[in-house]
Amino acid sequence: MRFLLVEDNIQLASAVVDRLTLDGHAVDHADTISAAHACIAAASYDLILLDIMLPDGDGRDFLAAHRRAANKTPVIVLTARSQVSDRVGLLDLGADDYITKPFEFSELEARCRAVLRRQGGVADNRRSFANTVLDSMAATLSFDSTERNLRNRELRLLEIFYGSPGQIFTKSHLMDRLFSFDEEASENAIEVYIGRLRKKLEGSAAKIETVRGLGYRLVAVS
């Protein structure tokens, strides 16, 4: 998944980026509202983490404009405000959730998972396809009596396919979802990850199929 972090505290931002990157997410960091708008114009995001007090304006104004533009990307607000009225106001503006500073990274990760589950229309951390079950929390792929562990980026790539079975994803789209602006990666990296996932899916009723000239899709096999 690709996240946008809008936060002007460099120490906090660096810690959040490092933690989410370890989880296999691609994270772009913007320290101003104008930089955040530039990121959104250049890339698509699965989740936005938004601070309120920013050098060039109020994050609430950014959130309101984000929703007026009919942008459905979920937003979790990072706020130092603890008053109920402040939190209610953020939700009414269109925030999908909020977390109060200072926070534990485990709570932030849990809130990210919860918001992404709601966005994907699933009730828990597991997604099923054919005879397989992808468990994002455990980072495992299971079928029949087999359970295979997934590395972080393998997991994030499978989440994309399991979120839209049958949909064709181009290499460029997958790169956009998996890598941030700061990461140097080529389309060959996608081929490597696809190869690894095909090995993990061997013996199951699901496979990642190459659609010549277009990309890849998750399909069921008999």
PDB file of C-alpha atoms in Angstrom:
ATOM      1  CA  MET A   1       0.000   0.000   0.000  1.00  0.00           C
ATOM      2  CA  ARG A   2       1.125   3.558  -0.639  1.00  0.00           C
ATOM      3  CA  PHE A   3       0.670   6.143   2.099  1.00  0.00           C
ATOM      4  CA  LEU A   4       1.085   9.907   2.210  1.00  0.00           C
ATOM      5  CA  LEU A   5       2.275  11.322   5.534  1.00  0.00           C
ATOM      6  CA  VAL A   6       1.650  15.062   5.978  1.00  0.00           C
ATOM      7  CA  GLU A   7       3.638  16.061   9.070  1.00  0.00           C
ATOM      8  CA  ASP A   8       6.075  18.923   9.729  1.00  0.00           C
ATOM      9  CA  ASN A   9       7.779  17.391  12.769  1.00  0.00           C
ATOM     10  CA  ILE A  10      10.783  15.833  11.053  1.00  0.00           C
ATOM     11  CA  GLN A  11      11.688  13.514  13.933  1.00  0.00           C
ATOM     12  CA  LEU A  12       8.170  12.119  14.205  1.00  0.00           C
ATOM     13  CA  ALA A  13       7.786  11.903  10.438  1.00  0.00           C
ATOM     14  CA  SER A  14      11.052   9.991  10.080  1.00  0.00           C
ATOM     15  CA  ALA A  15       9.993   7.510  12.771  1.00  0.00           C
ATOM     16  CA  VAL A  16       6.563   6.957  11.189  1.00  0.00           C
ATOM     17  CA  VAL A  17       8.034   6.523   7.698  1.00  0.00           C
ATOM     18  CA  ASP A  18      10.620   4.031   8.991  1.00  0.00           C
ATOM     19  CA  ARG A  19       8.007   1.994  10.871  1.00  0.00           C
ATOM     20  CA  LEU A  20       5.499   1.816   8.014  1.00  0.00           C
ATOM     21  CA  THR A  21       8.244   1.062   5.505  1.00  0.00           C
ATOM     22  CA  LEU A  22       9.305  -1.889   7.647  1.00  0.00           C
ATOM     23  CA  ASP A  23       5.716  -3.108   7.330  1.00  0.00           C
ATOM     24  CA  GLY A  24       6.162  -3.141   3.557  1.00  0.00           C
ATOM     25  CA  HIS A  25       4.270   0.062   2.771  1.00  0.00           C
ATOM     26  CA  ALA A  26       5.518   2.794   0.459  1.00  0.00           C
ATOM     27  CA  VAL A  27       5.396   6.139   2.276  1.00  0.00           C
ATOM     28  CA  ASP A  28       5.806   9.617   0.813  1.00  0.00           C
ATOM     29  CA  HIS A  29       6.373  12.472   3.246  1.00  0.00           C
ATOM     30  CA  ALA A  30       5.133  16.052   2.819  1.00  0.00           C
ATOM     31  CA  ASP A  31       5.928  18.660   5.472  1.00  0.00           C
ATOM     32  CA  THR A  32       3.535  21.341   4.161  1.00  0.00           C
ATOM     33  CA  ILE A  33       0.048  21.510   2.684  1.00  0.00           C
ATOM     34  CA  SER A  34       1.409  22.677  -0.647  1.00  0.00           C
ATOM     35  CA  ALA A  35       3.792  19.713  -0.771  1.00  0.00           C
ATOM     36  CA  ALA A  36       0.887  17.399   0.047  1.00  0.00           C
ATOM     37  CA  HIS A  37      -1.152  18.793  -2.854  1.00  0.00           C
ATOM     38  CA  ALA A  38       1.838  18.233  -5.152  1.00  0.00           C
ATOM     39  CA  CYS A  39       2.125  14.607  -4.024  1.00  0.00           C
ATOM     40  CA  ILE A  40      -1.564  13.948  -4.595  1.00  0.00           C
ATOM     41  CA  ALA A  41      -1.311  15.464  -8.069  1.00  0.00           C
ATOM     42  CA  ALA A  42       1.571  13.116  -8.906  1.00  0.00           C
ATOM     43  CA  ALA A  43       0.514   9.811  -7.321  1.00  0.00           C
ATOM     44  CA  SER A  44      -2.424   7.787  -6.034  1.00  0.00           C
ATOM     45  CA  TYR A  45      -2.582   6.852  -2.360  1.00  0.00           C
ATOM     46  CA  ASP A  46      -4.321   4.172  -0.340  1.00  0.00           C
ATOM     47  CA  LEU A  47      -4.223   6.204   2.879  1.00  0.00           C
ATOM     48  CA  ILE A  48      -3.313   9.722   4.041  1.00  0.00           C
ATOM     49  CA  LEU A  49      -1.932  10.438   7.527  1.00  0.00           C
ATOM     50  CA  LEU A  50      -2.568  14.119   8.202  1.00  0.00           C
ATOM     51  CA  ASP A  51      -1.235  16.479  10.854  1.00  0.00           C
ATOM     52  CA  ILE A  52      -3.360  19.529  11.737  1.00  0.00           C
ATOM     53  CA  MET A  53      -0.894  22.321  12.517  1.00  0.00           C
ATOM     54  CA  LEU A  54       1.284  22.801   9.436  1.00  0.00           C
ATOM     55  CA  PRO A  55       3.635  25.666   8.488  1.00  0.00           C
ATOM     56  CA  ASP A  56       1.520  26.916   5.588  1.00  0.00           C
ATOM     57  CA  GLY A  57      -1.982  26.314   6.932  1.00  0.00           C
ATOM     58  CA  ASP A  58      -4.459  24.185   8.819  1.00  0.00           C
ATOM     59  CA  GLY A  59      -4.740  20.492   8.024  1.00  0.00           C
ATOM     60  CA  ARG A  60      -8.485  20.771   8.509  1.00  0.00           C
ATOM     61  CA  ASP A  61      -8.686  23.051   5.485  1.00  0.00           C
ATOM     62  CA  PHE A  62      -6.728  20.471   3.484  1.00  0.00           C
ATOM     63  CA  LEU A  63      -9.124  17.751   4.656  1.00  0.00           C
ATOM     64  CA  ALA A  64     -12.198  19.799   3.732  1.00  0.00           C
ATOM     65  CA  ALA A  65     -10.795  20.553   0.263  1.00  0.00           C
ATOM     66  CA  HIS A  66      -9.866  16.877  -0.143  1.00  0.00           C
ATOM     67  CA  ARG A  67     -13.476  15.857   0.427  1.00  0.00           C
ATOM     68  CA  ARG A  68     -14.968  18.680  -1.661  1.00  0.00           C
ATOM     69  CA  ALA A  69     -12.902  17.351  -4.566  1.00  0.00           C
ATOM     70  CA  ALA A  70     -14.693  14.000  -4.094  1.00  0.00           C
ATOM     71  CA  ASN A  71     -11.394  12.318  -3.245  1.00  0.00           C
ATOM     72  CA  LYS A  72     -12.289   9.103  -1.429  1.00  0.00           C
ATOM     73  CA  THR A  73      -8.789   8.287  -0.185  1.00  0.00           C
ATOM     74  CA  PRO A  74      -9.190   7.581   3.550  1.00  0.00           C
ATOM     75  CA  VAL A  75      -7.616  10.027   5.992  1.00  0.00           C
ATOM     76  CA  ILE A  76      -6.369   9.430   9.527  1.00  0.00           C
ATOM     77  CA  VAL A  77      -5.708  12.676  11.390  1.00  0.00           C
ATOM     78  CA  LEU A  78      -2.707  12.931  13.736  1.00  0.00           C
ATOM     79  CA  THR A  79      -3.774  15.420  16.372  1.00  0.00           C
ATOM     80  CA  ALA A  80      -2.605  16.775  19.715  1.00  0.00           C
ATOM     81  CA  ARG A  81      -6.151  17.960  20.437  1.00  0.00           C
ATOM     82  CA  SER A  82      -7.912  15.785  23.006  1.00  0.00           C
ATOM     83  CA  GLN A  83     -11.240  17.591  23.380  1.00  0.00           C
ATOM     84  CA  VAL A  84     -14.256  15.577  22.244  1.00  0.00           C
ATOM     85  CA  SER A  85     -15.547  18.543  20.233  1.00  0.00           C
ATOM     86  CA  ASP A  86     -12.255  18.708  18.307  1.00  0.00           C
ATOM     87  CA  ARG A  87     -12.379  15.017  17.448  1.00  0.00           C
ATOM     88  CA  VAL A  88     -16.040  15.185  16.448  1.00  0.00           C
ATOM     89  CA  GLY A  89     -15.257  18.158  14.224  1.00  0.00           C
ATOM     90  CA  LEU A  90     -12.533  16.200  12.436  1.00  0.00           C
ATOM     91  CA  LEU A  91     -14.873  13.288  11.772  1.00  0.00           C
ATOM     92  CA  ASP A  92     -17.576  15.639  10.513  1.00  0.00           C
ATOM     93  CA  LEU A  93     -15.061  17.193   8.106  1.00  0.00           C
ATOM     94  CA  GLY A  94     -14.493  13.791   6.548  1.00  0.00           C
ATOM     95  CA  ALA A  95     -11.707  12.152   8.534  1.00  0.00           C
ATOM     96  CA  ASP A  96     -12.012   8.369   8.639  1.00  0.00           C
ATOM     97  CA  ASP A  97     -10.249   8.144  11.991  1.00  0.00           C
ATOM     98  CA  TYR A  98      -7.883  10.054  14.252  1.00  0.00           C
ATOM     99  CA  ILE A  99      -5.096   9.265  16.657  1.00  0.00           C
ATOM    100  CA  THR A 100      -3.983  11.541  19.482  1.00  0.00           C
ATOM    101  CA  LYS A 101      -0.328  12.482  19.884  1.00  0.00           C
ATOM    102  CA  PRO A 102       1.778  11.090  21.400  1.00  0.00           C
ATOM    103  CA  PHE A 103       0.833   7.628  20.181  1.00  0.00           C
ATOM    104  CA  GLU A 104       2.248   4.135  20.119  1.00  0.00           C
ATOM    105  CA  PHE A 105       3.244   2.879  16.677  1.00  0.00           C
ATOM    106  CA  SER A 106       1.324  -0.345  17.281  1.00  0.00           C
ATOM    107  CA  GLU A 107      -1.867   1.688  17.678  1.00  0.00           C
ATOM    108  CA  LEU A 108      -1.150   3.662  14.513  1.00  0.00           C
ATOM    109  CA  GLU A 109      -0.587   0.428  12.595  1.00  0.00           C
ATOM    110  CA  ALA A 110      -3.821  -1.024  13.961  1.00  0.00           C
ATOM    111  CA  ARG A 111      -5.802   2.070  12.986  1.00  0.00           C
ATOM    112  CA  CYS A 112      -4.301   1.968   9.487  1.00  0.00           C
ATOM    113  CA  ARG A 113      -5.331  -1.676   9.131  1.00  0.00           C
ATOM    114  CA  ALA A 114      -8.848  -0.933  10.388  1.00  0.00           C
ATOM    115  CA  VAL A 115      -9.384   1.989   8.010  1.00  0.00           C
ATOM    116  CA  LEU A 116      -8.038   0.003   5.043  1.00  0.00           C
ATOM    117  CA  ARG A 117     -10.321  -2.921   5.931  1.00  0.00           C
ATOM    118  CA  ARG A 118     -13.355  -0.641   5.956  1.00  0.00           C
ATOM    119  CA  GLN A 119     -12.261   0.895   2.683  1.00  0.00           C
ATOM    120  CA  GLY A 120     -11.991  -2.570   1.176  1.00  0.00           C
ATOM    121  CA  GLY A 121     -15.325  -3.703   2.580  1.00  0.00           C
ATOM    122  CA  VAL A 122     -13.920  -6.516   4.711  1.00  0.00           C
ATOM    123  CA  ALA A 123     -14.644  -7.243   8.357  1.00  0.00           C
ATOM    124  CA  ASP A 124     -11.292  -8.615   9.468  1.00  0.00           C
ATOM    125  CA  ASN A 125      -7.693  -9.026   8.354  1.00  0.00           C
ATOM    126  CA  ARG A 126      -8.400 -12.051   6.155  1.00  0.00           C
ATOM    127  CA  ARG A 127      -9.336 -12.141   2.481  1.00  0.00           C
ATOM    128  CA  SER A 128     -10.400 -15.305   0.669  1.00  0.00           C
ATOM    129  CA  PHE A 129     -10.074 -16.242  -2.982  1.00  0.00           C
ATOM    130  CA  ALA A 130     -10.596 -19.678  -4.533  1.00  0.00           C
ATOM    131  CA  ASN A 131      -9.294 -22.074  -1.852  1.00  0.00           C
ATOM    132  CA  THR A 132      -6.798 -19.591  -0.392  1.00  0.00           C
ATOM    133  CA  VAL A 133      -6.884 -17.232   2.583  1.00  0.00           C
ATOM    134  CA  LEU A 134      -4.623 -14.192   2.844  1.00  0.00           C
ATOM    135  CA  ASP A 135      -4.145 -13.053   6.446  1.00  0.00           C
ATOM    136  CA  SER A 136      -2.663  -9.563   6.506  1.00  0.00           C
ATOM    137  CA  MET A 137      -2.180  -9.529  10.268  1.00  0.00           C
ATOM    138  CA  ALA A 138      -0.293 -12.830  10.369  1.00  0.00           C
ATOM    139  CA  ALA A 139       1.376 -12.220   6.969  1.00  0.00           C
ATOM    140  CA  THR A 140       0.445 -15.709   5.796  1.00  0.00           C
ATOM    141  CA  LEU A 141      -1.123 -17.347   2.757  1.00  0.00           C
ATOM    142  CA  SER A 142      -3.055 -20.532   3.530  1.00  0.00           C
ATOM    143  CA  PHE A 143      -4.749 -23.233   1.470  1.00  0.00           C
ATOM    144  CA  ASP A 144      -5.722 -26.801   2.275  1.00  0.00           C
ATOM    145  CA  SER A 145      -3.318 -27.742   5.083  1.00  0.00           C
ATOM    146  CA  THR A 146      -0.553 -25.470   3.806  1.00  0.00           C
ATOM    147  CA  GLU A 147       0.515 -22.156   5.349  1.00  0.00           C
ATOM    148  CA  ARG A 148       3.169 -20.007   3.753  1.00  0.00           C
ATOM    149  CA  ASN A 149       4.791 -16.954   5.307  1.00  0.00           C
ATOM    150  CA  LEU A 150       5.011 -13.733   3.345  1.00  0.00           C
ATOM    151  CA  ARG A 151       7.650 -11.051   3.430  1.00  0.00           C
ATOM    152  CA  ASN A 152       6.348  -7.522   3.859  1.00  0.00           C
ATOM    153  CA  ARG A 153       6.373  -6.411   0.233  1.00  0.00           C
ATOM    154  CA  GLU A 154       5.073  -9.793  -0.936  1.00  0.00           C
ATOM    155  CA  LEU A 155       2.159  -9.284   1.446  1.00  0.00           C
ATOM    156  CA  ARG A 156       1.419  -5.768   0.182  1.00  0.00           C
ATOM    157  CA  LEU A 157       1.470  -6.937  -3.427  1.00  0.00           C
ATOM    158  CA  LEU A 158      -0.903  -9.817  -2.687  1.00  0.00           C
ATOM    159  CA  GLU A 159      -3.222  -7.400  -0.867  1.00  0.00           C
ATOM    160  CA  ILE A 160      -3.560  -5.459  -4.115  1.00  0.00           C
ATOM    161  CA  PHE A 161      -4.510  -8.581  -6.085  1.00  0.00           C
ATOM    162  CA  TYR A 162      -6.836  -9.951  -3.405  1.00  0.00           C
ATOM    163  CA  GLY A 163      -8.552  -6.589  -3.151  1.00  0.00           C
ATOM    164  CA  SER A 164      -9.628  -6.812  -6.811  1.00  0.00           C
ATOM    165  CA  PRO A 165      -9.523 -10.404  -8.119  1.00  0.00           C
ATOM    166  CA  GLY A 166      -9.681 -10.598 -11.892  1.00  0.00           C
ATOM    167  CA  GLN A 167      -8.630  -6.976 -12.383  1.00  0.00           C
ATOM    168  CA  ILE A 168      -5.607  -6.421 -14.599  1.00  0.00           C
ATOM    169  CA  PHE A 169      -2.811  -4.403 -12.999  1.00  0.00           C
ATOM    170  CA  THR A 170      -0.047  -2.957 -15.137  1.00  0.00           C
ATOM    171  CA  LYS A 171       3.544  -2.990 -13.946  1.00  0.00           C
ATOM    172  CA  SER A 172       3.504   0.797 -13.691  1.00  0.00           C
ATOM    173  CA  HIS A 173       0.364   0.722 -11.537  1.00  0.00           C
ATOM    174  CA  LEU A 174       1.875  -1.875  -9.214  1.00  0.00           C
ATOM    175  CA  MET A 175       5.070   0.153  -8.945  1.00  0.00           C
ATOM    176  CA  ASP A 176       3.022   3.218  -8.042  1.00  0.00           C
ATOM    177  CA  ARG A 177       1.296   1.278  -5.263  1.00  0.00           C
ATOM    178  CA  LEU A 178       4.424  -0.393  -3.877  1.00  0.00           C
ATOM    179  CA  PHE A 179       7.193   2.205  -4.069  1.00  0.00           C
ATOM    180  CA  SER A 180       7.524   5.774  -2.816  1.00  0.00           C
ATOM    181  CA  PHE A 181       9.158   8.683  -4.638  1.00  0.00           C
ATOM    182  CA  ASP A 182      12.369   8.147  -2.627  1.00  0.00           C
ATOM    183  CA  GLU A 183      12.767   4.494  -3.577  1.00  0.00           C
ATOM    184  CA  GLU A 184      14.731   3.518  -6.647  1.00  0.00           C
ATOM    185  CA  ALA A 185      12.958   0.637  -8.337  1.00  0.00           C
ATOM    186  CA  SER A 186      12.420  -0.646 -11.856  1.00  0.00           C
ATOM    187  CA  GLU A 187       9.704  -2.742 -13.418  1.00  0.00           C
ATOM    188  CA  ASN A 188      12.069  -5.700 -13.022  1.00  0.00           C
ATOM    189  CA  ALA A 189      11.364  -5.508  -9.281  1.00  0.00           C
ATOM    190  CA  ILE A 190       7.697  -6.224  -9.971  1.00  0.00           C
ATOM    191  CA  GLU A 191       8.671  -9.257 -12.041  1.00  0.00           C
ATOM    192  CA  VAL A 192      10.793 -10.539  -9.159  1.00  0.00           C
ATOM    193  CA  TYR A 193       7.957 -10.183  -6.641  1.00  0.00           C
ATOM    194  CA  ILE A 194       5.455 -11.758  -9.023  1.00  0.00           C
ATOM    195  CA  GLY A 195       7.813 -14.725  -9.423  1.00  0.00           C
ATOM    196  CA  ARG A 196       8.062 -15.139  -5.657  1.00  0.00           C
ATOM    197  CA  LEU A 197       4.297 -14.986  -5.210  1.00  0.00           C
ATOM    198  CA  ARG A 198       3.695 -17.547  -7.919  1.00  0.00           C
ATOM    199  CA  LYS A 199       5.898 -19.953  -5.986  1.00  0.00           C
ATOM    200  CA  LYS A 200       3.917 -19.214  -2.807  1.00  0.00           C
ATOM    201  CA  LEU A 201       0.659 -19.952  -4.688  1.00  0.00           C
ATOM    202  CA  GLU A 202       1.904 -23.233  -6.198  1.00  0.00           C
ATOM    203  CA  GLY A 203      -0.489 -26.079  -5.364  1.00  0.00           C
ATOM    204  CA  SER A 204      -3.441 -23.765  -4.694  1.00  0.00           C
ATOM    205  CA  ALA A 205      -6.488 -22.957  -6.836  1.00  0.00           C
ATOM    206  CA  ALA A 206      -5.314 -19.384  -7.365  1.00  0.00           C
ATOM    207  CA  LYS A 207      -2.624 -18.011  -9.595  1.00  0.00           C
ATOM    208  CA  ILE A 208      -1.281 -14.701 -10.841  1.00  0.00           C
ATOM    209  CA  GLU A 209      -1.761 -14.733 -14.588  1.00  0.00           C
ATOM    210  CA  THR A 210       0.188 -12.677 -17.114  1.00  0.00           C
ATOM    211  CA  VAL A 211      -2.040 -10.843 -19.584  1.00  0.00           C
ATOM    212  CA  ARG A 212       0.319 -10.263 -22.477  1.00  0.00           C
ATOM    213  CA  GLY A 213       0.943  -6.613 -23.196  1.00  0.00           C
ATOM    214  CA  LEU A 214      -1.254  -5.473 -20.291  1.00  0.00           C
ATOM    215  CA  GLY A 215      -0.122  -6.763 -16.922  1.00  0.00           C
ATOM    216  CA  TYR A 216      -1.134  -9.267 -14.271  1.00  0.00           C
ATOM    217  CA  ARG A 217      -4.326 -10.478 -12.608  1.00  0.00           C
ATOM    218  CA  LEU A 218      -5.368 -12.930  -9.922  1.00  0.00           C
ATOM    219  CA  VAL A 219      -7.475 -15.792 -11.297  1.00  0.00           C
ATOM    220  CA  ALA A 220      -8.906 -19.103 -10.098  1.00  0.00           C
ATOM    221  CA  VAL A 221      -7.752 -22.318 -11.704  1.00  0.00           C
ATOM    222  CA  SER A 222      -9.445 -25.703 -11.697  1.00  0.00           C
TER     223      SER A 222
END
